[in-house]
mmCIF file of C-alpha atoms in Angstrom:
data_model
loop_
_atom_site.group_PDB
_atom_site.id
_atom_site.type_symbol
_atom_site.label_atom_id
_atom_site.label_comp_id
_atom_site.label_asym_id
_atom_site.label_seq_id
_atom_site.Cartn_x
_atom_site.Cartn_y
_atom_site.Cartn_z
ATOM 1 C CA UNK N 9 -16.270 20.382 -23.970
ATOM 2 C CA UNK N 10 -12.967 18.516 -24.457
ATOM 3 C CA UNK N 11 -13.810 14.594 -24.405
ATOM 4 C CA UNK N 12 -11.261 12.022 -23.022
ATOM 5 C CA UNK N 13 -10.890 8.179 -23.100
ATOM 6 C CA UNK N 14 -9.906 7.244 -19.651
ATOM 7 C CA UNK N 15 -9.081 9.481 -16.777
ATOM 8 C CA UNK N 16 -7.683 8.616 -13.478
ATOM 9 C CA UNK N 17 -8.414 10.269 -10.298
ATOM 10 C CA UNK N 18 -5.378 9.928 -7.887
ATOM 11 C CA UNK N 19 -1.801 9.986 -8.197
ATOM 12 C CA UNK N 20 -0.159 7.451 -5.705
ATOM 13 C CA UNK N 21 1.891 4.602 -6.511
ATOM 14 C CA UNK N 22 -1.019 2.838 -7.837
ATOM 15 C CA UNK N 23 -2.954 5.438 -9.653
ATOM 16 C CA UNK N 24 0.530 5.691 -11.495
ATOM 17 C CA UNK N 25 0.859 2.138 -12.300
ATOM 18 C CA UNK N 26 -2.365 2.399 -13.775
ATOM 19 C CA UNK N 27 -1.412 5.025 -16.290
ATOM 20 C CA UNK N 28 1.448 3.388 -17.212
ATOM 21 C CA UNK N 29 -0.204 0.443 -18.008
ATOM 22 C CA UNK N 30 -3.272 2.154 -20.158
ATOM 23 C CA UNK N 31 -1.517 5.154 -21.608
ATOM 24 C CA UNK N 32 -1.491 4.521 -25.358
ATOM 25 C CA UNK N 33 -0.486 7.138 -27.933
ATOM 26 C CA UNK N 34 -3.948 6.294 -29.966
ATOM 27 C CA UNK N 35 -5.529 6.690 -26.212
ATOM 28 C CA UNK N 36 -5.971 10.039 -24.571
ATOM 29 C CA UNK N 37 -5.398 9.752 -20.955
ATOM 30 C CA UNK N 38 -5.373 11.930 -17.830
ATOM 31 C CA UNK N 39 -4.531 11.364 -14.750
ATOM 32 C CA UNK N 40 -6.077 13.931 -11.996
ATOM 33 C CA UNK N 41 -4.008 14.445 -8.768
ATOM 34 C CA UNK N 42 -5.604 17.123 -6.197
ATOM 35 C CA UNK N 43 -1.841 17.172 -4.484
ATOM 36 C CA UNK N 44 1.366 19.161 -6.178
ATOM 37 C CA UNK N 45 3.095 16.391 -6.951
ATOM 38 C CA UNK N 46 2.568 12.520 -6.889
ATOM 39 C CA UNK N 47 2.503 10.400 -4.298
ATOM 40 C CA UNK N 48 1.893 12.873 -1.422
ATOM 41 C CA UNK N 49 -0.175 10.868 1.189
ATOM 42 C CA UNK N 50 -0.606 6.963 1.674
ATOM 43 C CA UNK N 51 2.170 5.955 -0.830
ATOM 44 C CA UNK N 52 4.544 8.404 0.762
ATOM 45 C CA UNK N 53 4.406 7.161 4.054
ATOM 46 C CA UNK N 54 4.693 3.953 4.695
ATOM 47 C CA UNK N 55 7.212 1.016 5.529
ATOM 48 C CA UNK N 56 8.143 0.584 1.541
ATOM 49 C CA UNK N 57 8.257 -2.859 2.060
ATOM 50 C CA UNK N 58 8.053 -5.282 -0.351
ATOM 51 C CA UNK N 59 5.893 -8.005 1.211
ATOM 52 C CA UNK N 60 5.998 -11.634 0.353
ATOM 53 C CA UNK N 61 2.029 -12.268 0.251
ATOM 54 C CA UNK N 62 1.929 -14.047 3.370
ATOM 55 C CA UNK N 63 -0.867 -12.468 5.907
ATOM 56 C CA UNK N 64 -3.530 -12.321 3.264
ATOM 57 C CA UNK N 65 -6.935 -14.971 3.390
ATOM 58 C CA UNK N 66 -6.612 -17.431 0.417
ATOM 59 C CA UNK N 67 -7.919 -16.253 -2.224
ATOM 60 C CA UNK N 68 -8.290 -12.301 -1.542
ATOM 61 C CA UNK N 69 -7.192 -10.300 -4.642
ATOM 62 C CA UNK N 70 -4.605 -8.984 -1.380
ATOM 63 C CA UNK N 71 -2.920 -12.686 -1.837
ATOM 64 C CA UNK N 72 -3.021 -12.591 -5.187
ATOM 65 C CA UNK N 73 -1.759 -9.596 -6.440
ATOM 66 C CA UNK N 74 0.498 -9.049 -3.759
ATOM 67 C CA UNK N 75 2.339 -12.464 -4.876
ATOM 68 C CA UNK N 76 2.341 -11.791 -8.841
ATOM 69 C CA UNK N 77 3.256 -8.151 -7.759
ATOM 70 C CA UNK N 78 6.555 -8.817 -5.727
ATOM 71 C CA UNK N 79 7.715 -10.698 -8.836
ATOM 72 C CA UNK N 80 6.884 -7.799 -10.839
ATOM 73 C CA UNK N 81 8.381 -5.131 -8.844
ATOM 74 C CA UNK N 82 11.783 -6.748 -8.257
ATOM 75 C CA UNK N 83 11.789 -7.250 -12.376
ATOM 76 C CA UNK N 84 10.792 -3.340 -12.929
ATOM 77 C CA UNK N 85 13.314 -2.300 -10.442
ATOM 78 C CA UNK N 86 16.101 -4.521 -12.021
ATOM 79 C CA UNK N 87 15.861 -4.040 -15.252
ATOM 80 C CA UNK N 88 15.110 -0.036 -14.529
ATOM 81 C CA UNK N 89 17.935 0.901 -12.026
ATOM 82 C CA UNK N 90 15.041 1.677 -9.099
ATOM 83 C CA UNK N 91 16.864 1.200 -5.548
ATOM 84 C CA UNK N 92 15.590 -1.821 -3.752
ATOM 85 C CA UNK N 93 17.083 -4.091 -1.734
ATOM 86 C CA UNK N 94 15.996 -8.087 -1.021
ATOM 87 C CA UNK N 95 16.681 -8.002 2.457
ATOM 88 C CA UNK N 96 14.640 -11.225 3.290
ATOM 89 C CA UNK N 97 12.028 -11.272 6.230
ATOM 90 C CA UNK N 98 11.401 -13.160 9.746
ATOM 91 C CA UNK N 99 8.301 -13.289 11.191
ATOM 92 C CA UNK N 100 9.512 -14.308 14.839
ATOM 93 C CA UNK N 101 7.971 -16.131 17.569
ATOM 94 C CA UNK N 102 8.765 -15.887 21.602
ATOM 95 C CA UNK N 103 6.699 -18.290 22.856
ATOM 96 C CA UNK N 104 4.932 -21.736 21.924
ATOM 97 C CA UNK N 105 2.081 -20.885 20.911
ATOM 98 C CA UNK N 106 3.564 -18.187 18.728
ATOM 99 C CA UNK N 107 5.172 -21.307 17.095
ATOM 100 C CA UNK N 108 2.026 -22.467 16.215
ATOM 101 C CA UNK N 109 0.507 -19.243 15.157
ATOM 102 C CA UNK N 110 3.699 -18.985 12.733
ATOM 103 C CA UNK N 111 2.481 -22.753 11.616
ATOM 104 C CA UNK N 112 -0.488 -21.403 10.491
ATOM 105 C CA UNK N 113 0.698 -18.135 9.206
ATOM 106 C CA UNK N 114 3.205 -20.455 6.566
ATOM 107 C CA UNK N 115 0.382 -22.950 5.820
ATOM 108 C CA UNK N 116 -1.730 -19.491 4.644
ATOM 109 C CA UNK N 117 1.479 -17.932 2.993
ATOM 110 C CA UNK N 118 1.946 -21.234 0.430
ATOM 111 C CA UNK N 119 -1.405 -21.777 -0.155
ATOM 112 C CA UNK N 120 -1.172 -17.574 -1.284
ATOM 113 C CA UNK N 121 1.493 -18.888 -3.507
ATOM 114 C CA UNK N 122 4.099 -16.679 -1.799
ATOM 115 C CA UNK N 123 7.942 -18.149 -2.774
ATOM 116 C CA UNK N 124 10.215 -19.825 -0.716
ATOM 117 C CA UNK N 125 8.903 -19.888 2.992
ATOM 118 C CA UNK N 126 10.123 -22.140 5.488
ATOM 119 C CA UNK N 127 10.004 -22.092 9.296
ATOM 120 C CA UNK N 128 13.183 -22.014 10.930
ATOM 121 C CA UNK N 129 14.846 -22.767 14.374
ATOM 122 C CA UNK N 130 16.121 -20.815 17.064
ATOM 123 C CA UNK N 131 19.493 -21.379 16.347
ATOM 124 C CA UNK N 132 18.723 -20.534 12.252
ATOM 125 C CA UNK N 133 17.465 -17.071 13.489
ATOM 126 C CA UNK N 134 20.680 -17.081 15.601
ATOM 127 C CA UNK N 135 23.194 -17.464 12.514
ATOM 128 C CA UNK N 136 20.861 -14.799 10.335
ATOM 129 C CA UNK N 137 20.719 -12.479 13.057
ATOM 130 C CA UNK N 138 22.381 -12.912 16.253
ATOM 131 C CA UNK N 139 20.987 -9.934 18.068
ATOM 132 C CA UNK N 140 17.280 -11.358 17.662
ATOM 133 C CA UNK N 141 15.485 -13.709 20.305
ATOM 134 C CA UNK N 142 13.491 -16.323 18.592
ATOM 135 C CA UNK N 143 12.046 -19.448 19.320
ATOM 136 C CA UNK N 144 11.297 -19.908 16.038
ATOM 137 C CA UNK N 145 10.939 -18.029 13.002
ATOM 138 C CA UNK N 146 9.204 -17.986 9.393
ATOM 139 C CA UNK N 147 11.776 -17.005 6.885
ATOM 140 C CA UNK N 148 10.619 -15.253 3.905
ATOM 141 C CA UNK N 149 13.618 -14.294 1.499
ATOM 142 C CA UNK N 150 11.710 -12.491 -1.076
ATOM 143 C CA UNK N 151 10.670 -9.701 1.163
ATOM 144 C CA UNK N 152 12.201 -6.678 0.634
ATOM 145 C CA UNK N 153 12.697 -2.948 0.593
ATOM 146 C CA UNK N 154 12.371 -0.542 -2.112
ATOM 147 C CA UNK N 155 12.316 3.159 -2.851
ATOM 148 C CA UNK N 156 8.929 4.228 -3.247
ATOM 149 C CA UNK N 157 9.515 7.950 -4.678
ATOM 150 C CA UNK N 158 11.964 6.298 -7.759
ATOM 151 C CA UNK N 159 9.128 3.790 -8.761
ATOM 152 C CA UNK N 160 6.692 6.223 -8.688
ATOM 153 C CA UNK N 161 8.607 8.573 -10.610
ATOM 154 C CA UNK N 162 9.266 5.684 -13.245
ATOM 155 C CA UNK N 163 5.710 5.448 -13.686
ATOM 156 C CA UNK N 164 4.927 9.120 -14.117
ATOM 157 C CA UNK N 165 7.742 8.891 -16.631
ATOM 158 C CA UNK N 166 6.409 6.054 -18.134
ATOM 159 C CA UNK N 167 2.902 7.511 -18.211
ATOM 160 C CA UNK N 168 3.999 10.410 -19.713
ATOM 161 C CA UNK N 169 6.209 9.039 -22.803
ATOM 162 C CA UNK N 170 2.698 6.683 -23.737
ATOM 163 C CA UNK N 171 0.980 9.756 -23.954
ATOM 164 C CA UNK N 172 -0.421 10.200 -20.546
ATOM 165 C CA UNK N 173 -1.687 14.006 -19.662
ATOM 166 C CA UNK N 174 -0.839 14.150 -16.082
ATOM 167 C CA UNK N 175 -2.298 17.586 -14.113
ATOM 168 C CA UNK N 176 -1.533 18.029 -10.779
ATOM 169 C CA UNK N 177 -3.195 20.859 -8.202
ATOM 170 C CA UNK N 178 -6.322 19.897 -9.127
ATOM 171 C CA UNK N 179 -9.513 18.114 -7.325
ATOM 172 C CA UNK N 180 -12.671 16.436 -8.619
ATOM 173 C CA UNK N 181 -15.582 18.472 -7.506
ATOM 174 C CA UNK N 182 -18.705 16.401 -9.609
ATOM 175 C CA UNK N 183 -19.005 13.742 -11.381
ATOM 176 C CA UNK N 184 -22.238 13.214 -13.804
ATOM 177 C CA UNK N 185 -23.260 10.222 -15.834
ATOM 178 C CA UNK N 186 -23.905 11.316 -19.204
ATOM 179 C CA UNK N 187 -24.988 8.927 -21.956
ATOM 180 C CA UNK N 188 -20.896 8.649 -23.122
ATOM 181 C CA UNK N 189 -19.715 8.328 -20.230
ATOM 182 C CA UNK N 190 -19.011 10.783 -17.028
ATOM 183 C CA UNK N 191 -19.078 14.629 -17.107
ATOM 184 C CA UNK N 192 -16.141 15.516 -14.356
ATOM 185 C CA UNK N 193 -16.172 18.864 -12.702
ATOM 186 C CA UNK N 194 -12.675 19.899 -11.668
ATOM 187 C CA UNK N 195 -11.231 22.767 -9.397
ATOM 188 C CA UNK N 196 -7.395 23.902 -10.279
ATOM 189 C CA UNK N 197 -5.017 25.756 -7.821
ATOM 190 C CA UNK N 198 -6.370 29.417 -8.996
ATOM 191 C CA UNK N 199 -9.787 28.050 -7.883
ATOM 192 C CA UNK N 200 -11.241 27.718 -11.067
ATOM 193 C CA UNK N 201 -13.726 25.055 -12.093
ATOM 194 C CA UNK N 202 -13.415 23.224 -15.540
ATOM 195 C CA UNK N 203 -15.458 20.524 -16.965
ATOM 196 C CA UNK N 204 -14.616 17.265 -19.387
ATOM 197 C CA UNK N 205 -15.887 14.409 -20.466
ATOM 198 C CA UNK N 206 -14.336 10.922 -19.762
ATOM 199 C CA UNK N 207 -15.849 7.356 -21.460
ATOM 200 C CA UNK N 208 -13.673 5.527 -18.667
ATOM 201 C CA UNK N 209 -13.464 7.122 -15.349
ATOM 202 C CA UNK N 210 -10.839 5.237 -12.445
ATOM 203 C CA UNK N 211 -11.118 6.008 -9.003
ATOM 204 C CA UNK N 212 -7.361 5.377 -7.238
ATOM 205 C CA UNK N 213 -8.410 8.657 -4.850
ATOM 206 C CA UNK N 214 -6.835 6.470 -1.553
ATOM 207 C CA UNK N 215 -8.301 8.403 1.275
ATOM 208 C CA UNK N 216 -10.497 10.243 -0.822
ATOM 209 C CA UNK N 217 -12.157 7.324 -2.911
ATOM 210 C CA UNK N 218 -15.313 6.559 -0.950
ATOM 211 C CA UNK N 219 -16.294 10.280 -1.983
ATOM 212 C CA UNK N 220 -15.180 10.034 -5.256
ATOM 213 C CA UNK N 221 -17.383 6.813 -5.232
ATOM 214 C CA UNK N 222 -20.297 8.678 -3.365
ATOM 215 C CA UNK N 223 -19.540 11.783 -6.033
ATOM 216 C CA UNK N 224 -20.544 9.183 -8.593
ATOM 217 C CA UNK N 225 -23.611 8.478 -7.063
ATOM 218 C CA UNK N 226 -23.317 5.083 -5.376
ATOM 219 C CA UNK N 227 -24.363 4.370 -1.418
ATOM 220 C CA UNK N 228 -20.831 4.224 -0.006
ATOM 221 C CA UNK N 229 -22.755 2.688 3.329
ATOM 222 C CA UNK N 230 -25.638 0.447 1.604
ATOM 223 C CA UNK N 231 -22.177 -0.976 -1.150
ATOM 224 C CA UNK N 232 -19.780 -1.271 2.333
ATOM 225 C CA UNK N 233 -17.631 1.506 0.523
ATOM 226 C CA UNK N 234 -16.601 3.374 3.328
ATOM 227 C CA UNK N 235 -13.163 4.556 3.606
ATOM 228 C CA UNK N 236 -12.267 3.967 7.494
ATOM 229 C CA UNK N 237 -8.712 6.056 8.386
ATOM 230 C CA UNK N 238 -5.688 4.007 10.307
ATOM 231 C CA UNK N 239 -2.962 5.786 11.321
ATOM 232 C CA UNK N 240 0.223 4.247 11.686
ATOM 233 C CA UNK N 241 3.057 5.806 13.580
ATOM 234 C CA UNK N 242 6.892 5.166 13.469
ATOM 235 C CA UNK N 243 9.730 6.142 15.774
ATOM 236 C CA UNK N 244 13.388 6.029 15.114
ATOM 237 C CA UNK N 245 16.066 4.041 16.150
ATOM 238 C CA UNK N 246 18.833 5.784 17.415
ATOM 239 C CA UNK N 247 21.989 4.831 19.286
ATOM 240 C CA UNK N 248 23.396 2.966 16.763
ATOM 241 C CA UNK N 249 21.234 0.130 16.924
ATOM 242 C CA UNK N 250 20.081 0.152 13.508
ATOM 243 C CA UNK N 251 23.099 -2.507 13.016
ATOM 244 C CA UNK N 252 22.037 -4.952 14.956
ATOM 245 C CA UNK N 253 19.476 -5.903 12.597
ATOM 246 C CA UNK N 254 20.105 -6.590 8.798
ATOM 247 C CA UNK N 255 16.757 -7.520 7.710
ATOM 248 C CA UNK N 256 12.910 -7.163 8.435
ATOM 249 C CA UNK N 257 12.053 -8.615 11.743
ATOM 250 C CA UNK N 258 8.575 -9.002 12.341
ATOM 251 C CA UNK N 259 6.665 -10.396 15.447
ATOM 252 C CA UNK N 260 4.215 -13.022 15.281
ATOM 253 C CA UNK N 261 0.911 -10.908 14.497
ATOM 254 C CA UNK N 262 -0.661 -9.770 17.580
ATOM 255 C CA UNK N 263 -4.081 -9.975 16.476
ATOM 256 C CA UNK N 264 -6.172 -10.320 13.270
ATOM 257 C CA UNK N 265 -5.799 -7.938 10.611
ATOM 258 C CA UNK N 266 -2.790 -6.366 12.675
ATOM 259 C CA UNK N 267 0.942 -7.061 11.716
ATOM 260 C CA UNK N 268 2.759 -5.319 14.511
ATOM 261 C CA UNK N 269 5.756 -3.348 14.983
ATOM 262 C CA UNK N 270 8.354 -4.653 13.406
ATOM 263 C CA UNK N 271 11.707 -2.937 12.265
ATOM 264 C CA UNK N 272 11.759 -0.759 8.836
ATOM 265 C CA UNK N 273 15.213 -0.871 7.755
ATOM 266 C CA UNK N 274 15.770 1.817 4.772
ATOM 267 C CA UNK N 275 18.115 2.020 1.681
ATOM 268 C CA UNK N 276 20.301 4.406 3.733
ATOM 269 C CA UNK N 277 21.089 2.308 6.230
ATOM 270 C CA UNK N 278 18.891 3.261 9.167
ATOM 271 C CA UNK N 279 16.106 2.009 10.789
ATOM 272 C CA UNK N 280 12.771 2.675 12.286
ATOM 273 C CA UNK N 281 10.576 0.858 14.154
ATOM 274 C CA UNK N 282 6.367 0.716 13.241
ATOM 275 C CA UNK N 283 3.612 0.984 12.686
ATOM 276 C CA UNK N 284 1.860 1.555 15.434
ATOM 277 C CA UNK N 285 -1.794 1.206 13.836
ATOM 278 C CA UNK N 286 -4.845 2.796 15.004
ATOM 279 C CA UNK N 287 -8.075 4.400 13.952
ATOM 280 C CA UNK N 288 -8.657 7.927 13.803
ATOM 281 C CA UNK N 289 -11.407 10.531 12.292
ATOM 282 C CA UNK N 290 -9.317 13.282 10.754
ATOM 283 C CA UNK N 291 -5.827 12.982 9.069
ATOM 284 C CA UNK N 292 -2.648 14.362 11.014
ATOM 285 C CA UNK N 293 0.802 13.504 10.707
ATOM 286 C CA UNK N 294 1.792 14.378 13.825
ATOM 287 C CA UNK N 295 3.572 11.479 16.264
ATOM 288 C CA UNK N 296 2.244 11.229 19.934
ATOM 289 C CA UNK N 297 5.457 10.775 21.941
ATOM 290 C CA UNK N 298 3.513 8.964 24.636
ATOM 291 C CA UNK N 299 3.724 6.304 22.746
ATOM 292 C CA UNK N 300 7.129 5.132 23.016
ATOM 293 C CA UNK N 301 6.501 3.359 25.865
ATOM 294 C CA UNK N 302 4.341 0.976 24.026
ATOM 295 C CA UNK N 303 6.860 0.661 20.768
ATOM 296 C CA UNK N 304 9.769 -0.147 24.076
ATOM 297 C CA UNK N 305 7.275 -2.779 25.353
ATOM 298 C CA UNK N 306 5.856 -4.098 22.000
ATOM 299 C CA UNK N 307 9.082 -4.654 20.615
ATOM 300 C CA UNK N 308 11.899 -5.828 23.463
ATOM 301 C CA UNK N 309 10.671 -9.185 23.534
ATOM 302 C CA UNK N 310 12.363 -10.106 19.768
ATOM 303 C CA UNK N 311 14.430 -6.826 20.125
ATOM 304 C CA UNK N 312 16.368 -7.504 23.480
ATOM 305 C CA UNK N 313 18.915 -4.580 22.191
ATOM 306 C CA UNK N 314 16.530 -1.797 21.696
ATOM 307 C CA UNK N 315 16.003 0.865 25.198
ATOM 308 C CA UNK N 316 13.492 3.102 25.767
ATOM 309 C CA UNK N 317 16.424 5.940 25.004
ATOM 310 C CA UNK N 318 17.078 4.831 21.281
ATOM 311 C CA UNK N 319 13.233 5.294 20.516
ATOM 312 C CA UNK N 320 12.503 9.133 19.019
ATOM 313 C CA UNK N 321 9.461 9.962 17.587
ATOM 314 C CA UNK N 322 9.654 9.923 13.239
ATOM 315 C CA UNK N 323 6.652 9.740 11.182
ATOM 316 C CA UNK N 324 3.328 8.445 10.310
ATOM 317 C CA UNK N 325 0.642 7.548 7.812
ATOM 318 C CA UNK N 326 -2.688 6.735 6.721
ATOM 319 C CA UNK N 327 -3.805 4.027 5.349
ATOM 320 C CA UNK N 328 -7.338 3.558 3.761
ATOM 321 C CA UNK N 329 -9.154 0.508 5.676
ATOM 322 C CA UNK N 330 -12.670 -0.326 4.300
ATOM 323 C CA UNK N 331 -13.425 -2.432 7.939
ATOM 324 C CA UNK N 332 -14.282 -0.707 10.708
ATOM 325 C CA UNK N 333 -12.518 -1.673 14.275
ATOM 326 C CA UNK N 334 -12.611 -4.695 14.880
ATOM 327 C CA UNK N 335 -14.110 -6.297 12.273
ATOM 328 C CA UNK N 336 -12.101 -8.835 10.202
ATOM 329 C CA UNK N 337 -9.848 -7.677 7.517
ATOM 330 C CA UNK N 338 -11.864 -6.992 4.358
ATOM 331 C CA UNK N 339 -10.589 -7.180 0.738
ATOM 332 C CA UNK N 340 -9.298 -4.499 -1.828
ATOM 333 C CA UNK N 341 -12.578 -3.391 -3.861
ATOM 334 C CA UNK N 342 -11.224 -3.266 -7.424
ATOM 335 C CA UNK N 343 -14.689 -3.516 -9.314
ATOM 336 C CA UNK N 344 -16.224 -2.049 -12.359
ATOM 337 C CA UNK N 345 -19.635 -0.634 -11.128
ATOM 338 C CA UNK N 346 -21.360 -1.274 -14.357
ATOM 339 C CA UNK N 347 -23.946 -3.567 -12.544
ATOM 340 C CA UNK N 348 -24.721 -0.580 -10.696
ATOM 341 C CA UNK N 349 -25.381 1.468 -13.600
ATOM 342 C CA UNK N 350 -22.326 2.852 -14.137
ATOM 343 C CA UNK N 351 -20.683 1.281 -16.934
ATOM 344 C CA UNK N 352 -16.788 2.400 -17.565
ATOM 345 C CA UNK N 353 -16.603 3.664 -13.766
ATOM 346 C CA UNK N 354 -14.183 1.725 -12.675
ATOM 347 C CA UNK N 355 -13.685 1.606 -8.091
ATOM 348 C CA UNK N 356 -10.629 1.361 -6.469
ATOM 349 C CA UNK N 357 -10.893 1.454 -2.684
ATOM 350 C CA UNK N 358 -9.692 0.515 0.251
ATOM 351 C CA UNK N 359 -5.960 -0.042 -0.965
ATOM 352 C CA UNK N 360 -4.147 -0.349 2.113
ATOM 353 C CA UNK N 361 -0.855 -2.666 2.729
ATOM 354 C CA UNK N 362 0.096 -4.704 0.429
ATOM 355 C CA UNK N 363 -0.553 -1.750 -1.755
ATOM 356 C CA UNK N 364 2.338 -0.899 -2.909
ATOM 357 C CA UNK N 365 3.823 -4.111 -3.457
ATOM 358 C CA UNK N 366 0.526 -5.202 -5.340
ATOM 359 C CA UNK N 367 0.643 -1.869 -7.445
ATOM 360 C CA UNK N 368 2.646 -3.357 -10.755
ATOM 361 C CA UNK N 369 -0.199 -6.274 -10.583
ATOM 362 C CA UNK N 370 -3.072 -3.946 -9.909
ATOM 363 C CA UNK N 371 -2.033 -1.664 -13.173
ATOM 364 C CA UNK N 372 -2.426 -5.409 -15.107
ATOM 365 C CA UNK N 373 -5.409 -6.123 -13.753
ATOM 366 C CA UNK N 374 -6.907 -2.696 -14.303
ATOM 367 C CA UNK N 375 -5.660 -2.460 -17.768
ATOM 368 C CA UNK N 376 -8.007 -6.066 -18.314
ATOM 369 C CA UNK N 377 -11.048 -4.770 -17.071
ATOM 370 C CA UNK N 378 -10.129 -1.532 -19.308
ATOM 371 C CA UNK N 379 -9.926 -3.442 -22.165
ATOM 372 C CA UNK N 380 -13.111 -5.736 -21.772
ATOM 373 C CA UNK N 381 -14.607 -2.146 -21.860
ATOM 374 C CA UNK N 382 -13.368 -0.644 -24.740
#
């Protein structure tokens, strides 16, 4: 049976920055993706926003890594040629006591160490962006866009030319502790099942990491490992509106754990609006029209330019939420599970928003716990 040091199950944006960051020619890594290609779910569809750090409670590995992680990702796509843009970001309020939510929101954003924030006035929102009401308005300039497929393709590339095996098409069927490390069971596209051995084995499976998890033997319910699906829809914004705003506009959060819709400009020049987030039991794509009522309503207050006309349905996600509804937001799990008695199995789950902007600083912190283990 062919043996293995580390394998990772999941290709996304951060199952990718993990190989980058622990493919070694003197390691042999793989890196298992059930999809075609990379990428193909969660990372694929969302806002690709690069978020300041802001929402997150103080000292959440969300805060954390989603600070070190902007700096990161605005080095690798500099110095790398990945498109990106710092558009800057304002978190608007329309009433008073929005004003003071925002003065809470920037009291948690510095003590996150997230750079730069300041609340400005009405008429500072004005000269930024004329077309958006405001009574006041936190300003975060190192919030940004960026182009999701390029830095994921950097990493598979990166992955690669360290030595990385990457096999795509195929799904993890078993996994069995052995006294090495993990006997995996795999199923490729013909429908075949092949087996390996792995002395580290990573679970970045998104959706499909509380199974991996419960695959590996561990209570997903009893450990709180339960992955919990939030959709999040998106409509356009036609009629040549997507001028009137140049960078993210945000409302003041409507309630806990919830950012609202806000606009998504993209590197092209357009816009959406999104996401509209709720809970669901299976995973569709599919956009409920119905619901552009609510993105007209949610939005016009901060938005006075937007009608019901410009709104056409666009696309959606899913992210993986580890709280149920409403309970308070809960933390990414990013834990070695050797007090469990499974030494070298290493959890990933429940990495929702700021996912992607906490990737670069999730492959660092990953590659640590690899190397306390080795």
């Amino acid at each position: 049976m062919e043996t293995t040091d580390i394998t990772i199950i999941g290709a996304g944006v951060v199952g990718l920055s993990i190989a980058s960051q622990v493919a070694r020619k003197d390691r042999n890594v793989i890196l298992v993706e059930r999809h075609s290609g990379f990428g193909q779910e969660t990372s694929s569809r969302n806002s690709e926003v690069i978020h300041a750090g802001i929402y997150y409670p103080e000292g959440f590995l969300k805060a954390k890594l989603c600070v070190a992680g902007n700096i990161l990702l605005y080095q690798i796509c500099k110095e790398n040629g990945i498109p990106h843009k710092k558009t800057g970001k304002l978190i608007v309020a329309v009433t008073e006591k929005q004003v003071k939510d925002l003065e809470d929101l920037l009291a948690k954003g510095k003590r996150n160490g997230a750079e730069n924030l300041s609340i400005i006035s009405s008429k500072e929102v004005r000269e930024l962006e004329p077309h958006v009401t405001a009574c006041a308005a936190i300003f975060a300039p190192s919030s940004g866009i960026i182009d999701s497929h390029r830095l994921m393709k950097f990493w598979e590339i990166k992955a690669k030319d360290s030595g990385a095996d990457i096999i795509y098409g195929c799904e993890v069927k078993s996994i069995e502790k052995i006294p090495d490390g993990y006997q995996i069971g795999v199923k490729d596209s013909d429908g075949e099942t092949f087996f390996f051995s792995t002395k580290i084995l990573i679970n970045s499976a998104g959706l499909e990491s509380s199974n991996i998890a419960a695959l590996a033997g561990i209570d997903i319910e009893e450990a709180g490992y339960r992955v919990y699906y939030c959709k999040g829809e998106y409509f356009s914004l036609g009629g040549g509106k997507h001028v009137f705003a140049q960078r993210l506009i945000y409302p003041t959060p409507p309630k806990p754990g919830f950012i609202g819709i806000h606009t998504v400009p993209d590197l092209q020049g357009m816009m959406k609006l999104g996401p509209y987030d709720y809970y669901v039991d299976k995973i569709d794509y599919d956009v409920d029209e119905t619901n552009k009522e609510l993105f007209y309503r949610s939005v016009k207050p901060f938005l006075p330019f937007v009608e019901l006309e410009d709104l056409k349905p666009d696309t959606s996600g899913i992210r993986p939420k580890v709280q149920k509804p409403g309970e308070p937001m809960r933390d990414f799990i990013i834990t070695h599970e050797e007090k469990r008695g499974l030494p070298g199995f290493i959890n990933l789950i429940g990495i929702e928003s700021p996912g992607l902007t906490a990737a670069p600083a999730i492959g660092r912190y990953v590659e640590q716990m690899v190397a306390e283990i080795i």
